[in-house]
C-alpha cells in the first residue's frame, strides 16, 4: 500500500510543475487550468497520511483483534505501541517481519489456526516484551524440516505448539533458547519419544502438556532438570508403564488414557509434593505403588482392570498404602470383588470414596476410627448382598449410593446409625419397608426409614415394593421421595404421615396405580408430583388449597377432571403435563378454561387431546370452545325430543288401534 501511495505522489508532483510554467498564457489556458483543478485536489488527498482506522479489525486500547478475516498479514496501519495482536483463523503462510507490519513491541501474539509453514530466522529476537505466543493449528512440521531454531524467545512465558503435526525431535527447534518459558503445550502432535535433551533449552518450565500424542518412551532423566515443573499432562498416549517415578516437586500428573499396566514410584524417603494423580482408563491389574511420604489429595484409578487393592498382587507381600492427606479416591469401573477394612487405615482425611461398577459382594466399616471424615460413598452397581456399619462408624457420611445391587435383607436400623446422612439412593434393589411399629420387634426382613434425623433425599424406585405401610417415614424430614417403578404398590392412606411440612417432591410414576387413597393436600410443602404412566381414572382429592406447582398426569386413564379439584390446584399450579389421556371435551370445560385463560403452562400441549362426539379423531384441547359443546348439547336435545315425539306417536297409534279393535269385538257380540 505504501508503494502505491508513493507512485501517486510522484505523478501529482510532476503535474503540478507543468501547471506552474503556464501562468502567463491566455484565458484559454486558464480555463484548462480550471478543468485540471479537481485532479489537483485528488492528488493532494491521495498524498495525505493514511487513516489510523482499521475497519475490519477491532481495536480496544492497545489490543487489536483481527480474527477470521482471511488476512495474509497484519494491517499496515496498526496503532503504534500495540501490545496484543490476534491474527487467529486467517490465511497467514509466511511469518516474517513484514507479515507483522514491522512491529516488535507485542506482549501477546495469537496466530493459531493459520497455514504457517515458514518463520523468518531471528524474527522474535527483538521482541523483548513478548510473553505469550500461540502458534497452534498451523503447519510447523514443514518448517521443522529446515532444522532452524526460531529463537531466541527471550521473554516468552507461554508457548502453544499444539496440532502442528510435529513428531519426535521437532519441538527442539522451538525450545532451544527459551529461558523464561513456563507454560508449554504440545498437545495433539505425533511425538513418540521424550528424549533427555528435549527440554534442555527451557529449564524454567512449570507446566507441560503432551496430551494426545503417541508417546511410547520417556528416556531416563527427561524431566529431571526441570526443578520448577509442577504440572505434567501425558494423557491419551501409548505409555505402558512407569517403574521409577521420582519427580518429587511435581504437583499434578495426568497419565489417563494410556496403556499403563504398572505404576511404581522409587522407594525413597523423600517427601513427594504430588497432589493430583490421574491414572484412569489404563490397563492396571493392581493398585499403584505410591511414594511412602506423599501429600496426595486426589487419586483416580477408575476404568482399569484392578482385581485387587494389593499393590503387589501377592497377598504374602502386602504393602501398606499411606495416603493420610487423600480426600478423593475413585476406583470405579474395575473388577474388585472385595475391599478389606484395613485398606482404609491410613486414609484419615478421605471425603469421597467411589467404588461403583465393580463386583463387590459385601462391604463393611465396623471400626469407628476408619473413614471419620468421609462424606460420600458410592457403592452403586456392584453385587452387594451384605452391608454392615458399626454403631459409631461413618459419623460424617452425608451421601450413600447403593443403587443397582442385590440388597434384600439389611439390618433394619442400619441407616439410623448414620447421623449425618442426607442423601440415600437405593433404587434397583429388593428391599421391603418396615412399618413404624415393626421397628421395635425382633429382626424383621425389612428396612426402617423412620427417625433418620437428617435424611432429605430418598430414592426407592425399582425395588419391587408391594406395600407402603402407615407412618413409614415418621420423624424423617424428607424433601424428595421417589417410589416410582414399583408396579402394584399399595399405599396406606397414612403412609406419608409425618412428611406434612417437609416433602417437596413426590415421584410415583409407573406404579400401575388406579386410585390414590393418600390425601396429598395434607402435604403443605409439596410442590412437585409425578403420577405419570399409571391407571388413574380420577384425580386425587385436594380437600385444602394446594401448594403444588408442577403436576405430571401423562399416560393415565383420565376422562373427567373434577372441577373442585382443579379449582384447588389453580391457585398454585404453574406446570401441568396432561398428554395421552382419554379426556372428554365437553365434560372438562372448567379444566379447558383454566388452561386457556390462566398462567398454567402445559409443556406437552400439542399431545393433549380430548374426545368429541362430532369428530372421529381426538381434538387438541386448544381448539375446543364452549360453543362446540353448546352446539353439541342443542343437537343432542333435538335428537332426544324427536325420539320422544316418535315414541309418543307410536304409543298413541297403538292405543287408537287397540280401542278400535275392542269396539269391533263389542259390536259383534251384541248382534249375536
mmCIF file with all atom_site columns, C-alpha atoms in Angstrom, residues 131-297:
data_model
loop_
_atom_site.group_PDB
_atom_site.id
_atom_site.type_symbol
_atom_site.label_atom_id
_atom_site.label_alt_id
_atom_site.label_comp_id
_atom_site.label_asym_id
_atom_site.label_entity_id
_atom_site.label_seq_id
_atom_site.pdbx_PDB_ins_code
_atom_site.Cartn_x
_atom_site.Cartn_y
_atom_site.Cartn_z
_atom_site.occupancy
_atom_site.B_iso_or_equiv
_atom_site.pdbx_formal_charge
_atom_site.auth_seq_id
_atom_site.auth_comp_id
_atom_site.auth_asym_id
_atom_site.auth_atom_id
_atom_site.pdbx_PDB_model_num
ATOM 1   C CA . UNK A 1 131 ? 5.150  -13.074 26.914 1.00 0.00 ? 131 UNK A CA 1
ATOM 2   C CA . UNK A 1 132 ? 2.501  -15.192 25.150 1.00 0.00 ? 132 UNK A CA 1
ATOM 3   C CA . UNK A 1 133 ? 2.951  -16.823 21.726 1.00 0.00 ? 133 UNK A CA 1
ATOM 4   C CA . UNK A 1 134 ? 0.229  -19.040 20.253 1.00 0.00 ? 134 UNK A CA 1
ATOM 5   C CA . UNK A 1 135 ? 1.265  -20.930 17.100 1.00 0.00 ? 135 UNK A CA 1
ATOM 6   C CA . UNK A 1 136 ? -1.187 -23.810 17.453 1.00 0.00 ? 136 UNK A CA 1
ATOM 7   C CA . UNK A 1 137 ? -3.010 -25.381 14.476 1.00 0.00 ? 137 UNK A CA 1
ATOM 8   C CA . UNK A 1 138 ? -0.507 -24.472 11.763 1.00 0.00 ? 138 UNK A CA 1
ATOM 9   C CA . UNK A 1 139 ? 1.964  -26.439 9.582  1.00 0.00 ? 139 UNK A CA 1
ATOM 10  C CA . UNK A 1 140 ? 5.125  -26.043 11.630 1.00 0.00 ? 140 UNK A CA 1
ATOM 11  C CA . UNK A 1 141 ? 6.193  -29.609 10.835 1.00 0.00 ? 141 UNK A CA 1
ATOM 12  C CA . UNK A 1 142 ? 7.136  -28.264 7.367  1.00 0.00 ? 142 UNK A CA 1
ATOM 13  C CA . UNK A 1 143 ? 9.258  -25.508 8.931  1.00 0.00 ? 143 UNK A CA 1
ATOM 14  C CA . UNK A 1 144 ? 10.948 -28.004 11.253 1.00 0.00 ? 144 UNK A CA 1
ATOM 15  C CA . UNK A 1 145 ? 12.375 -29.863 8.273  1.00 0.00 ? 145 UNK A CA 1
ATOM 16  C CA . UNK A 1 146 ? 14.718 -26.905 7.747  1.00 0.00 ? 146 UNK A CA 1
ATOM 17  C CA . UNK A 1 147 ? 16.239 -27.634 11.211 1.00 0.00 ? 147 UNK A CA 1
ATOM 18  C CA . UNK A 1 148 ? 16.418 -23.918 12.057 1.00 0.00 ? 148 UNK A CA 1
ATOM 19  C CA . UNK A 1 149 ? 15.782 -22.616 15.579 1.00 0.00 ? 149 UNK A CA 1
ATOM 20  C CA . UNK A 1 150 ? 13.154 -19.872 15.836 1.00 0.00 ? 150 UNK A CA 1
ATOM 21  C CA . UNK A 1 151 ? 14.749 -18.418 18.962 1.00 0.00 ? 151 UNK A CA 1
ATOM 22  C CA . UNK A 1 152 ? 15.798 -16.766 20.972 1.00 0.00 ? 152 UNK A CA 1
ATOM 23  C CA . UNK A 1 153 ? 12.422 -16.433 22.730 1.00 0.00 ? 153 UNK A CA 1
ATOM 24  C CA . UNK A 1 154 ? 13.905 -14.161 25.334 1.00 0.00 ? 154 UNK A CA 1
ATOM 25  C CA . UNK A 1 155 ? 10.804 -13.258 27.363 1.00 0.00 ? 155 UNK A CA 1
ATOM 26  C CA . UNK A 1 156 ? 8.191  -15.778 26.187 1.00 0.00 ? 156 UNK A CA 1
ATOM 27  C CA . UNK A 1 157 ? 6.474  -17.416 29.182 1.00 0.00 ? 157 UNK A CA 1
ATOM 28  C CA . UNK A 1 158 ? 3.661  -19.293 27.407 1.00 0.00 ? 158 UNK A CA 1
ATOM 29  C CA . UNK A 1 159 ? 4.085  -21.148 24.096 1.00 0.00 ? 159 UNK A CA 1
ATOM 30  C CA . UNK A 1 160 ? 1.378  -23.190 22.339 1.00 0.00 ? 160 UNK A CA 1
ATOM 31  C CA . UNK A 1 161 ? 2.576  -25.546 19.571 1.00 0.00 ? 161 UNK A CA 1
ATOM 32  C CA . UNK A 1 162 ? -0.359 -27.947 19.628 1.00 0.00 ? 162 UNK A CA 1
ATOM 33  C CA . UNK A 1 163 ? -1.831 -29.505 16.459 1.00 0.00 ? 163 UNK A CA 1
ATOM 34  C CA . UNK A 1 164 ? 1.132  -28.839 14.186 1.00 0.00 ? 164 UNK A CA 1
ATOM 35  C CA . UNK A 1 165 ? 1.979  -32.364 13.027 1.00 0.00 ? 165 UNK A CA 1
ATOM 36  C CA . UNK A 1 166 ? 5.250  -32.274 14.991 1.00 0.00 ? 166 UNK A CA 1
ATOM 37  C CA . UNK A 1 167 ? 6.988  -35.572 15.590 1.00 0.00 ? 167 UNK A CA 1
ATOM 38  C CA . UNK A 1 168 ? 9.926  -36.614 17.732 1.00 0.00 ? 168 UNK A CA 1
ATOM 39  C CA . UNK A 1 169 ? 12.735 -34.047 17.843 1.00 0.00 ? 169 UNK A CA 1
ATOM 40  C CA . UNK A 1 170 ? 10.883 -31.280 16.009 1.00 0.00 ? 170 UNK A CA 1
ATOM 41  C CA . UNK A 1 171 ? 9.914  -29.397 19.159 1.00 0.00 ? 171 UNK A CA 1
ATOM 42  C CA . UNK A 1 172 ? 13.628 -28.851 19.919 1.00 0.00 ? 172 UNK A CA 1
ATOM 43  C CA . UNK A 1 173 ? 13.824 -26.072 17.296 1.00 0.00 ? 173 UNK A CA 1
ATOM 44  C CA . UNK A 1 174 ? 11.217 -24.054 19.192 1.00 0.00 ? 174 UNK A CA 1
ATOM 45  C CA . UNK A 1 175 ? 12.581 -24.671 22.698 1.00 0.00 ? 175 UNK A CA 1
ATOM 46  C CA . UNK A 1 176 ? 16.329 -24.391 22.130 1.00 0.00 ? 176 UNK A CA 1
ATOM 47  C CA . UNK A 1 177 ? 16.626 -20.868 23.575 1.00 0.00 ? 177 UNK A CA 1
ATOM 48  C CA . UNK A 1 178 ? 13.606 -20.193 25.787 1.00 0.00 ? 178 UNK A CA 1
ATOM 49  C CA . UNK A 1 179 ? 14.999 -19.207 29.203 1.00 0.00 ? 179 UNK A CA 1
ATOM 50  C CA . UNK A 1 180 ? 11.715 -17.742 30.559 1.00 0.00 ? 180 UNK A CA 1
ATOM 51  C CA . UNK A 1 181 ? 9.300  -20.341 29.196 1.00 0.00 ? 181 UNK A CA 1
ATOM 52  C CA . UNK A 1 182 ? 6.952  -21.594 31.950 1.00 0.00 ? 182 UNK A CA 1
ATOM 53  C CA . UNK A 1 183 ? 3.888  -22.968 30.145 1.00 0.00 ? 183 UNK A CA 1
ATOM 54  C CA . UNK A 1 184 ? 4.292  -25.260 27.103 1.00 0.00 ? 184 UNK A CA 1
ATOM 55  C CA . UNK A 1 185 ? 1.583  -27.034 25.113 1.00 0.00 ? 185 UNK A CA 1
ATOM 56  C CA . UNK A 1 186 ? 2.494  -29.751 22.603 1.00 0.00 ? 186 UNK A CA 1
ATOM 57  C CA . UNK A 1 187 ? -0.959 -31.332 22.509 1.00 0.00 ? 187 UNK A CA 1
ATOM 58  C CA . UNK A 1 188 ? -2.259 -33.292 19.524 1.00 0.00 ? 188 UNK A CA 1
ATOM 59  C CA . UNK A 1 189 ? 1.004  -33.833 17.670 1.00 0.00 ? 189 UNK A CA 1
ATOM 60  C CA . UNK A 1 190 ? 2.771  -37.054 16.633 1.00 0.00 ? 190 UNK A CA 1
ATOM 61  C CA . UNK A 1 191 ? 5.548  -37.222 19.217 1.00 0.00 ? 191 UNK A CA 1
ATOM 62  C CA . UNK A 1 192 ? 6.596  -40.787 20.075 1.00 0.00 ? 192 UNK A CA 1
ATOM 63  C CA . UNK A 1 193 ? 9.544  -40.206 22.384 1.00 0.00 ? 193 UNK A CA 1
ATOM 64  C CA . UNK A 1 194 ? 10.647 -37.706 25.043 1.00 0.00 ? 194 UNK A CA 1
ATOM 65  C CA . UNK A 1 195 ? 14.443 -37.533 24.966 1.00 0.00 ? 195 UNK A CA 1
ATOM 66  C CA . UNK A 1 196 ? 16.824 -36.425 27.712 1.00 0.00 ? 196 UNK A CA 1
ATOM 67  C CA . UNK A 1 197 ? 17.577 -33.119 25.985 1.00 0.00 ? 197 UNK A CA 1
ATOM 68  C CA . UNK A 1 198 ? 14.044 -32.275 24.762 1.00 0.00 ? 198 UNK A CA 1
ATOM 69  C CA . UNK A 1 199 ? 13.582 -29.519 27.338 1.00 0.00 ? 199 UNK A CA 1
ATOM 70  C CA . UNK A 1 200 ? 17.226 -28.569 27.886 1.00 0.00 ? 200 UNK A CA 1
ATOM 71  C CA . UNK A 1 201 ? 16.679 -25.097 26.423 1.00 0.00 ? 201 UNK A CA 1
ATOM 72  C CA . UNK A 1 202 ? 13.655 -24.314 28.618 1.00 0.00 ? 202 UNK A CA 1
ATOM 73  C CA . UNK A 1 203 ? 14.706 -25.016 32.206 1.00 0.00 ? 203 UNK A CA 1
ATOM 74  C CA . UNK A 1 204 ? 12.082 -22.668 33.719 1.00 0.00 ? 204 UNK A CA 1
ATOM 75  C CA . UNK A 1 205 ? 9.132  -24.825 32.657 1.00 0.00 ? 205 UNK A CA 1
ATOM 76  C CA . UNK A 1 206 ? 6.415  -25.237 35.300 1.00 0.00 ? 206 UNK A CA 1
ATOM 77  C CA . UNK A 1 207 ? 3.654  -26.783 33.148 1.00 0.00 ? 207 UNK A CA 1
ATOM 78  C CA . UNK A 1 208 ? 3.984  -29.152 30.177 1.00 0.00 ? 208 UNK A CA 1
ATOM 79  C CA . UNK A 1 209 ? 1.036  -30.601 28.268 1.00 0.00 ? 209 UNK A CA 1
ATOM 80  C CA . UNK A 1 210 ? 1.653  -33.530 25.895 1.00 0.00 ? 210 UNK A CA 1
ATOM 81  C CA . UNK A 1 211 ? -1.945 -34.722 25.669 1.00 0.00 ? 211 UNK A CA 1
ATOM 82  C CA . UNK A 1 212 ? -2.976 -36.749 22.619 1.00 0.00 ? 212 UNK A CA 1
ATOM 83  C CA . UNK A 1 213 ? 0.358  -37.765 21.112 1.00 0.00 ? 213 UNK A CA 1
ATOM 84  C CA . UNK A 1 214 ? 1.685  -41.283 20.542 1.00 0.00 ? 214 UNK A CA 1
ATOM 85  C CA . UNK A 1 215 ? 4.387  -41.313 23.219 1.00 0.00 ? 215 UNK A CA 1
ATOM 86  C CA . UNK A 1 216 ? 5.835  -44.789 23.736 1.00 0.00 ? 216 UNK A CA 1
ATOM 87  C CA . UNK A 1 217 ? 9.072  -43.959 25.524 1.00 0.00 ? 217 UNK A CA 1
ATOM 88  C CA . UNK A 1 218 ? 10.334 -41.458 28.062 1.00 0.00 ? 218 UNK A CA 1
ATOM 89  C CA . UNK A 1 219 ? 14.109 -41.549 28.474 1.00 0.00 ? 219 UNK A CA 1
ATOM 90  C CA . UNK A 1 220 ? 15.531 -41.614 31.997 1.00 0.00 ? 220 UNK A CA 1
ATOM 91  C CA . UNK A 1 221 ? 16.072 -38.101 33.276 1.00 0.00 ? 221 UNK A CA 1
ATOM 92  C CA . UNK A 1 222 ? 13.938 -36.409 30.613 1.00 0.00 ? 222 UNK A CA 1
ATOM 93  C CA . UNK A 1 223 ? 12.277 -34.223 33.262 1.00 0.00 ? 223 UNK A CA 1
ATOM 94  C CA . UNK A 1 224 ? 14.947 -34.327 35.980 1.00 0.00 ? 224 UNK A CA 1
ATOM 95  C CA . UNK A 1 225 ? 16.494 -30.965 35.072 1.00 0.00 ? 225 UNK A CA 1
ATOM 96  C CA . UNK A 1 226 ? 13.159 -29.152 35.356 1.00 0.00 ? 226 UNK A CA 1
ATOM 97  C CA . UNK A 1 227 ? 13.271 -28.204 39.033 1.00 0.00 ? 227 UNK A CA 1
ATOM 98  C CA . UNK A 1 228 ? 10.256 -25.888 38.724 1.00 0.00 ? 228 UNK A CA 1
ATOM 99  C CA . UNK A 1 229 ? 7.974  -28.363 36.944 1.00 0.00 ? 229 UNK A CA 1
ATOM 100 C CA . UNK A 1 230 ? 4.678  -28.735 38.859 1.00 0.00 ? 230 UNK A CA 1
ATOM 101 C CA . UNK A 1 231 ? 2.141  -29.902 36.203 1.00 0.00 ? 231 UNK A CA 1
ATOM 102 C CA . UNK A 1 232 ? 2.656  -32.643 33.620 1.00 0.00 ? 232 UNK A CA 1
ATOM 103 C CA . UNK A 1 233 ? -0.080 -33.902 31.298 1.00 0.00 ? 233 UNK A CA 1
ATOM 104 C CA . UNK A 1 234 ? 0.769  -37.141 29.464 1.00 0.00 ? 234 UNK A CA 1
ATOM 105 C CA . UNK A 1 235 ? -2.823 -38.256 28.915 1.00 0.00 ? 235 UNK A CA 1
ATOM 106 C CA . UNK A 1 236 ? -4.002 -40.058 25.785 1.00 0.00 ? 236 UNK A CA 1
ATOM 107 C CA . UNK A 1 237 ? -0.682 -41.560 24.712 1.00 0.00 ? 237 UNK A CA 1
ATOM 108 C CA . UNK A 1 238 ? 0.730  -45.080 24.443 1.00 0.00 ? 238 UNK A CA 1
ATOM 109 C CA . UNK A 1 239 ? 2.760  -45.318 27.657 1.00 0.00 ? 239 UNK A CA 1
ATOM 110 C CA . UNK A 1 240 ? 2.773  -48.864 29.071 1.00 0.00 ? 240 UNK A CA 1
ATOM 111 C CA . UNK A 1 241 ? 4.441  -48.459 32.462 1.00 0.00 ? 241 UNK A CA 1
ATOM 112 C CA . UNK A 1 242 ? 6.109  -46.095 34.926 1.00 0.00 ? 242 UNK A CA 1
ATOM 113 C CA . UNK A 1 243 ? 8.568  -48.010 37.091 1.00 0.00 ? 243 UNK A CA 1
ATOM 114 C CA . UNK A 1 244 ? 10.705 -45.362 38.804 1.00 0.00 ? 244 UNK A CA 1
ATOM 115 C CA . UNK A 1 245 ? 8.610  -42.256 39.330 1.00 0.00 ? 245 UNK A CA 1
ATOM 116 C CA . UNK A 1 246 ? 10.928 -39.755 41.045 1.00 0.00 ? 246 UNK A CA 1
ATOM 117 C CA . UNK A 1 247 ? 9.606  -36.237 40.313 1.00 0.00 ? 247 UNK A CA 1
ATOM 118 C CA . UNK A 1 248 ? 9.417  -35.045 43.906 1.00 0.00 ? 248 UNK A CA 1
ATOM 119 C CA . UNK A 1 249 ? 8.383  -31.462 43.080 1.00 0.00 ? 249 UNK A CA 1
ATOM 120 C CA . UNK A 1 250 ? 5.580  -32.367 40.686 1.00 0.00 ? 250 UNK A CA 1
ATOM 121 C CA . UNK A 1 251 ? 2.093  -31.473 41.980 1.00 0.00 ? 251 UNK A CA 1
ATOM 122 C CA . UNK A 1 252 ? -0.204 -32.620 39.154 1.00 0.00 ? 252 UNK A CA 1
ATOM 123 C CA . UNK A 1 253 ? 0.359  -35.700 36.961 1.00 0.00 ? 253 UNK A CA 1
ATOM 124 C CA . UNK A 1 254 ? -2.135 -36.912 34.364 1.00 0.00 ? 254 UNK A CA 1
ATOM 125 C CA . UNK A 1 255 ? -1.458 -40.347 32.843 1.00 0.00 ? 255 UNK A CA 1
ATOM 126 C CA . UNK A 1 256 ? -5.046 -41.191 31.921 1.00 0.00 ? 256 UNK A CA 1
ATOM 127 C CA . UNK A 1 257 ? -5.979 -42.869 28.641 1.00 0.00 ? 257 UNK A CA 1
ATOM 128 C CA . UNK A 1 258 ? -2.698 -44.717 28.094 1.00 0.00 ? 258 UNK A CA 1
ATOM 129 C CA . UNK A 1 259 ? -1.939 -48.432 28.091 1.00 0.00 ? 259 UNK A CA 1
ATOM 130 C CA . UNK A 1 260 ? -0.349 -48.496 31.537 1.00 0.00 ? 260 UNK A CA 1
ATOM 131 C CA . UNK A 1 261 ? -0.118 -51.847 33.268 1.00 0.00 ? 261 UNK A CA 1
ATOM 132 C CA . UNK A 1 262 ? 2.063  -50.705 36.146 1.00 0.00 ? 262 UNK A CA 1
ATOM 133 C CA . UNK A 1 263 ? 2.829  -47.565 38.135 1.00 0.00 ? 263 UNK A CA 1
ATOM 134 C CA . UNK A 1 264 ? 5.591  -47.647 40.737 1.00 0.00 ? 264 UNK A CA 1
ATOM 135 C CA . UNK A 1 265 ? 7.480  -44.830 42.403 1.00 0.00 ? 265 UNK A CA 1
ATOM 136 C CA . UNK A 1 266 ? 11.028 -45.143 43.672 1.00 0.00 ? 266 UNK A CA 1
ATOM 137 C CA . UNK A 1 267 ? 11.453 -46.467 47.198 1.00 0.00 ? 267 UNK A CA 1
ATOM 138 C CA . UNK A 1 268 ? 12.631 -43.140 48.531 1.00 0.00 ? 268 UNK A CA 1
ATOM 139 C CA . UNK A 1 269 ? 12.315 -41.455 51.913 1.00 0.00 ? 269 UNK A CA 1
ATOM 140 C CA . UNK A 1 270 ? 11.963 -38.043 50.224 1.00 0.00 ? 270 UNK A CA 1
ATOM 141 C CA . UNK A 1 271 ? 8.695  -36.149 50.550 1.00 0.00 ? 271 UNK A CA 1
ATOM 142 C CA . UNK A 1 272 ? 6.763  -36.077 47.260 1.00 0.00 ? 272 UNK A CA 1
ATOM 143 C CA . UNK A 1 273 ? 4.651  -32.946 46.693 1.00 0.00 ? 273 UNK A CA 1
ATOM 144 C CA . UNK A 1 274 ? 2.265  -34.654 44.269 1.00 0.00 ? 274 UNK A CA 1
ATOM 145 C CA . UNK A 1 275 ? -1.347 -33.561 44.962 1.00 0.00 ? 275 UNK A CA 1
ATOM 146 C CA . UNK A 1 276 ? -3.317 -34.958 41.989 1.00 0.00 ? 276 UNK A CA 1
ATOM 147 C CA . UNK A 1 277 ? -2.648 -38.241 40.168 1.00 0.00 ? 277 UNK A CA 1
ATOM 148 C CA . UNK A 1 278 ? -4.932 -39.404 37.360 1.00 0.00 ? 278 UNK A CA 1
ATOM 149 C CA . UNK A 1 279 ? -4.355 -43.000 36.211 1.00 0.00 ? 279 UNK A CA 1
ATOM 150 C CA . UNK A 1 280 ? -7.838 -43.611 34.850 1.00 0.00 ? 280 UNK A CA 1
ATOM 151 C CA . UNK A 1 281 ? -8.562 -45.545 31.646 1.00 0.00 ? 281 UNK A CA 1
ATOM 152 C CA . UNK A 1 282 ? -5.472 -47.751 31.640 1.00 0.00 ? 282 UNK A CA 1
ATOM 153 C CA . UNK A 1 283 ? -4.838 -51.495 31.998 1.00 0.00 ? 283 UNK A CA 1
ATOM 154 C CA . UNK A 1 284 ? -3.530 -51.781 35.552 1.00 0.00 ? 284 UNK A CA 1
ATOM 155 C CA . UNK A 1 285 ? -4.253 -55.010 37.414 1.00 0.00 ? 285 UNK A CA 1
ATOM 156 C CA . UNK A 1 286 ? -3.085 -53.808 40.826 1.00 0.00 ? 286 UNK A CA 1
ATOM 157 C CA . UNK A 1 287 ? -3.218 -50.670 42.915 1.00 0.00 ? 287 UNK A CA 1
ATOM 158 C CA . UNK A 1 288 ? -0.330 -48.267 42.129 1.00 0.00 ? 288 UNK A CA 1
ATOM 159 C CA . UNK A 1 289 ? 2.749  -48.278 44.342 1.00 0.00 ? 289 UNK A CA 1
ATOM 160 C CA . UNK A 1 290 ? 2.876  -44.700 45.602 1.00 0.00 ? 290 UNK A CA 1
ATOM 161 C CA . UNK A 1 291 ? 5.632  -42.809 47.448 1.00 0.00 ? 291 UNK A CA 1
ATOM 162 C CA . UNK A 1 292 ? 5.618  -43.647 51.146 1.00 0.00 ? 292 UNK A CA 1
ATOM 163 C CA . UNK A 1 293 ? 5.885  -39.962 52.047 1.00 0.00 ? 293 UNK A CA 1
ATOM 164 C CA . UNK A 1 294 ? 3.348  -38.089 49.965 1.00 0.00 ? 294 UNK A CA 1
ATOM 165 C CA . UNK A 1 295 ? 0.849  -35.242 50.026 1.00 0.00 ? 295 UNK A CA 1
ATOM 166 C CA . UNK A 1 296 ? -1.595 -36.810 47.561 1.00 0.00 ? 296 UNK A CA 1
ATOM 167 C CA . UNK A 1 297 ? -5.146 -35.415 47.767 1.00 0.00 ? 297 UNK A CA 1
#
